[in-house]
mmCIF file of C-alpha atoms in Angstrom:
data_model
loop_
_atom_site.group_PDB
_atom_site.id
_atom_site.type_symbol
_atom_site.label_atom_id
_atom_site.label_comp_id
_atom_site.label_asym_id
_atom_site.label_seq_id
_atom_site.Cartn_x
_atom_site.Cartn_y
_atom_site.Cartn_z
ATOM 1 C CA SER A 1 11.923 12.636 -14.640
ATOM 2 C CA ILE A 2 8.744 13.586 -12.787
ATOM 3 C CA ASN A 3 7.987 13.328 -9.080
ATOM 4 C CA ALA A 4 4.418 12.041 -8.657
ATOM 5 C CA THR A 5 2.321 10.764 -5.745
ATOM 6 C CA ALA A 6 -0.619 8.428 -5.284
ATOM 7 C CA GLU A 7 -2.491 7.108 -2.262
ATOM 8 C CA LYS A 8 -4.876 4.175 -1.885
ATOM 9 C CA SER A 9 -6.533 2.819 1.243
ATOM 10 C CA PHE A 10 -8.111 -0.336 2.600
ATOM 11 C CA THR A 11 -11.181 0.223 4.827
ATOM 12 C CA ILE A 12 -11.513 -2.428 7.532
ATOM 13 C CA THR A 13 -14.397 -3.415 9.796
ATOM 14 C CA ALA A 14 -14.477 -6.872 11.340
ATOM 15 C CA GLN A 15 -16.121 -9.462 13.541
ATOM 16 C CA ALA A 16 -14.009 -11.316 16.071
ATOM 17 C CA GLY A 17 -12.345 -14.308 14.466
ATOM 18 C CA ASP A 18 -12.717 -13.040 10.902
ATOM 19 C CA VAL A 19 -9.841 -13.709 8.519
ATOM 20 C CA THR A 20 -10.182 -11.272 5.637
ATOM 21 C CA THR A 21 -8.439 -10.496 2.355
ATOM 22 C CA LYS A 22 -8.863 -7.233 0.443
ATOM 23 C CA THR A 23 -7.109 -5.859 -2.631
ATOM 24 C CA ILE A 24 -6.346 -2.467 -4.118
ATOM 25 C CA THR A 25 -4.828 -1.706 -7.506
ATOM 26 C CA PHE A 26 -2.498 1.151 -8.364
ATOM 27 C CA THR A 27 -2.249 2.277 -11.994
ATOM 28 C CA LEU A 28 -0.270 4.984 -13.754
ATOM 29 C CA ASP A 29 -3.577 6.935 -13.855
ATOM 30 C CA ASP A 30 -3.384 7.296 -10.053
ATOM 31 C CA PHE A 31 -0.325 9.531 -10.450
ATOM 32 C CA ALA A 32 -1.939 12.762 -11.667
ATOM 33 C CA LYS A 33 1.335 14.415 -12.708
ATOM 34 C CA LEU A 34 1.952 11.590 -15.211
ATOM 35 C CA LYS A 35 -1.276 12.303 -17.104
ATOM 36 C CA ASP A 36 0.412 13.439 -20.340
ATOM 37 C CA TYR A 37 3.446 11.148 -20.021
ATOM 38 C CA LYS A 38 2.062 7.703 -19.076
ATOM 39 C CA LYS A 39 3.071 6.029 -22.318
ATOM 40 C CA TYR A 40 6.688 7.193 -21.911
ATOM 41 C CA VAL A 41 7.319 5.861 -18.386
ATOM 42 C CA GLU A 42 10.334 3.535 -18.318
ATOM 43 C CA SER A 43 10.993 3.180 -14.596
ATOM 44 C CA GLY A 44 10.050 4.418 -11.160
ATOM 45 C CA VAL A 45 11.719 4.663 -7.760
ATOM 46 C CA ILE A 46 10.075 5.147 -4.366
ATOM 47 C CA GLN A 47 11.084 8.179 -2.275
ATOM 48 C CA THR A 48 11.752 8.152 1.476
ATOM 49 C CA SER A 49 8.695 10.338 2.130
ATOM 50 C CA SER A 50 6.480 7.338 1.234
ATOM 51 C CA PHE A 51 4.761 5.390 4.012
ATOM 52 C CA ILE A 52 2.120 2.940 5.172
ATOM 53 C CA GLU A 53 -0.317 4.396 7.707
ATOM 54 C CA VAL A 54 -2.975 2.920 9.980
ATOM 55 C CA LYS A 55 -5.677 5.348 11.195
ATOM 56 C CA GLY A 56 -9.021 5.155 12.950
ATOM 57 C CA VAL A 57 -7.962 2.603 15.556
ATOM 58 C CA SER A 58 -9.973 2.807 18.769
ATOM 59 C CA GLY A 59 -9.500 0.890 22.001
ATOM 60 C CA ASP A 60 -11.345 -2.278 20.951
ATOM 61 C CA VAL A 61 -9.369 -2.999 17.766
ATOM 62 C CA GLU A 62 -6.910 -5.888 17.582
ATOM 63 C CA LEU A 63 -5.784 -7.049 14.147
ATOM 64 C CA VAL A 64 -3.148 -9.799 13.951
ATOM 65 C CA ASP A 65 -1.304 -11.625 11.167
ATOM 66 C CA VAL A 66 -1.514 -8.446 9.071
ATOM 67 C CA LYS A 67 0.283 -8.912 5.764
ATOM 68 C CA LEU A 68 0.571 -6.929 2.557
ATOM 69 C CA SER A 69 1.600 -8.894 -0.522
ATOM 70 C CA MET A 70 1.887 -8.428 -4.250
ATOM 71 C CA ASN A 71 -0.955 -10.122 -6.116
ATOM 72 C CA ARG A 72 1.291 -11.167 -9.043
ATOM 73 C CA ASP A 73 4.131 -12.403 -6.831
ATOM 74 C CA PRO A 74 2.960 -13.178 -3.253
ATOM 75 C CA LYS A 75 6.510 -13.942 -2.087
ATOM 76 C CA ASN A 76 7.013 -10.160 -2.240
ATOM 77 C CA ASN A 77 5.267 -9.275 0.984
ATOM 78 C CA PHE A 78 5.495 -7.210 4.134
ATOM 79 C CA THR A 79 4.161 -8.230 7.549
ATOM 80 C CA LEU A 80 2.901 -5.436 9.781
ATOM 81 C CA PRO A 81 3.028 -5.639 13.567
ATOM 82 C CA ASP A 82 -0.293 -6.396 15.290
ATOM 83 C CA ILE A 83 -2.562 -3.378 14.883
ATOM 84 C CA THR A 84 -3.877 -2.024 18.193
ATOM 85 C CA LYS A 85 -3.174 1.705 17.667
ATOM 86 C CA ASN A 86 -2.731 4.320 14.957
ATOM 87 C CA GLU A 87 0.716 4.022 13.445
ATOM 88 C CA LYS A 88 2.840 5.265 10.553
ATOM 89 C CA TYR A 89 5.388 2.846 9.048
ATOM 90 C CA GLN A 90 8.240 4.411 7.131
ATOM 91 C CA GLY A 91 11.279 2.195 7.695
ATOM 92 C CA ILE A 92 13.531 0.569 5.119
ATOM 93 C CA ASN A 93 11.463 -2.635 4.949
ATOM 94 C CA GLU A 94 8.274 -0.669 4.301
ATOM 95 C CA LEU A 95 9.995 1.442 1.641
ATOM 96 C CA ASN A 96 11.398 -1.675 -0.038
ATOM 97 C CA PHE A 97 7.878 -3.121 -0.264
ATOM 98 C CA LEU A 98 6.438 0.148 -1.618
ATOM 99 C CA ASP A 99 9.280 0.250 -4.169
ATOM 100 C CA ILE A 100 8.146 -3.150 -5.496
ATOM 101 C CA ILE A 101 4.722 -1.584 -6.163
ATOM 102 C CA ILE A 102 6.298 1.330 -8.065
ATOM 103 C CA LYS A 103 8.512 -0.990 -10.112
ATOM 104 C CA GLU A 104 5.455 -3.032 -11.107
ATOM 105 C CA VAL A 105 3.342 0.054 -11.922
ATOM 106 C CA SER A 106 6.116 1.555 -14.042
ATOM 107 C CA SER A 107 6.845 -1.688 -15.940
ATOM 108 C CA ARG A 108 3.311 -3.134 -16.287
ATOM 109 C CA GLY A 109 1.024 -0.121 -15.827
ATOM 110 C CA THR A 110 -0.752 -1.656 -12.824
ATOM 111 C CA SER A 111 0.035 -3.233 -9.483
ATOM 112 C CA THR A 112 -2.437 -5.038 -7.234
ATOM 113 C CA VAL A 113 -1.695 -5.281 -3.518
ATOM 114 C CA LYS A 114 -3.422 -7.754 -1.220
ATOM 115 C CA LEU A 115 -4.074 -7.116 2.478
ATOM 116 C CA GLU A 116 -4.699 -10.133 4.716
ATOM 117 C CA TYR A 117 -5.548 -9.915 8.408
ATOM 118 C CA LYS A 118 -7.291 -11.645 11.273
ATOM 119 C CA SER A 119 -9.393 -9.727 13.772
ATOM 120 C CA ASN A 120 -9.353 -10.787 17.426
ATOM 121 C CA THR A 121 -12.107 -8.267 18.209
ATOM 122 C CA SER A 122 -15.334 -7.015 16.655
ATOM 123 C CA PHE A 123 -15.521 -3.382 15.590
ATOM 124 C CA THR A 124 -17.710 -1.320 13.274
ATOM 125 C CA SER A 125 -15.834 1.989 13.291
ATOM 126 C CA PRO A 126 -13.602 1.685 10.215
ATOM 127 C CA VAL A 127 -9.843 1.313 10.438
ATOM 128 C CA ILE A 128 -8.025 2.720 7.402
ATOM 129 C CA VAL A 129 -4.746 1.240 6.120
ATOM 130 C CA SER A 130 -3.251 3.629 3.546
ATOM 131 C CA LEU A 131 -0.331 3.257 1.164
ATOM 132 C CA TYR A 132 1.170 6.629 0.232
ATOM 133 C CA LEU A 133 3.534 6.432 -2.738
ATOM 134 C CA ASN A 134 5.817 9.355 -3.510
ATOM 135 C CA SER A 135 7.841 8.346 -6.537
ATOM 136 C CA VAL A 136 10.168 9.599 -9.222
ATOM 137 C CA PHE A 137 9.349 8.297 -12.676
ATOM 138 C CA SER A 138 11.894 8.334 -15.509
ATOM 139 C CA PHE A 139 11.259 8.344 -19.249
#
């Protein structure tokens, strides 16, 4: 097995009242340590050092109805609390959602995650929502 990490981020700016959807896609190529072993990957498991992080939030930011979901299977989703401050999410529910991403990447080679949110305020200074995946892949 190999322990490998990848990180992807959504960059958010918004006008008050906007409802926005963005996507990011993880692939086996995002896990640099797998470079020579991609075609042998059989499974993957998320590690507890993985997390979802929100950064760049200033006083005028209020994002509500924030949801991450799997593009292929939207019933696999995770709802974040309203975003009004910088925060790191690393609980069991977050890890379970991140594990779904790893399972899809290891079985299909790619996984697309959708972020949906509504902004109650206008802001131009970007807010960054990052998914940090620390995983163990087996062959």
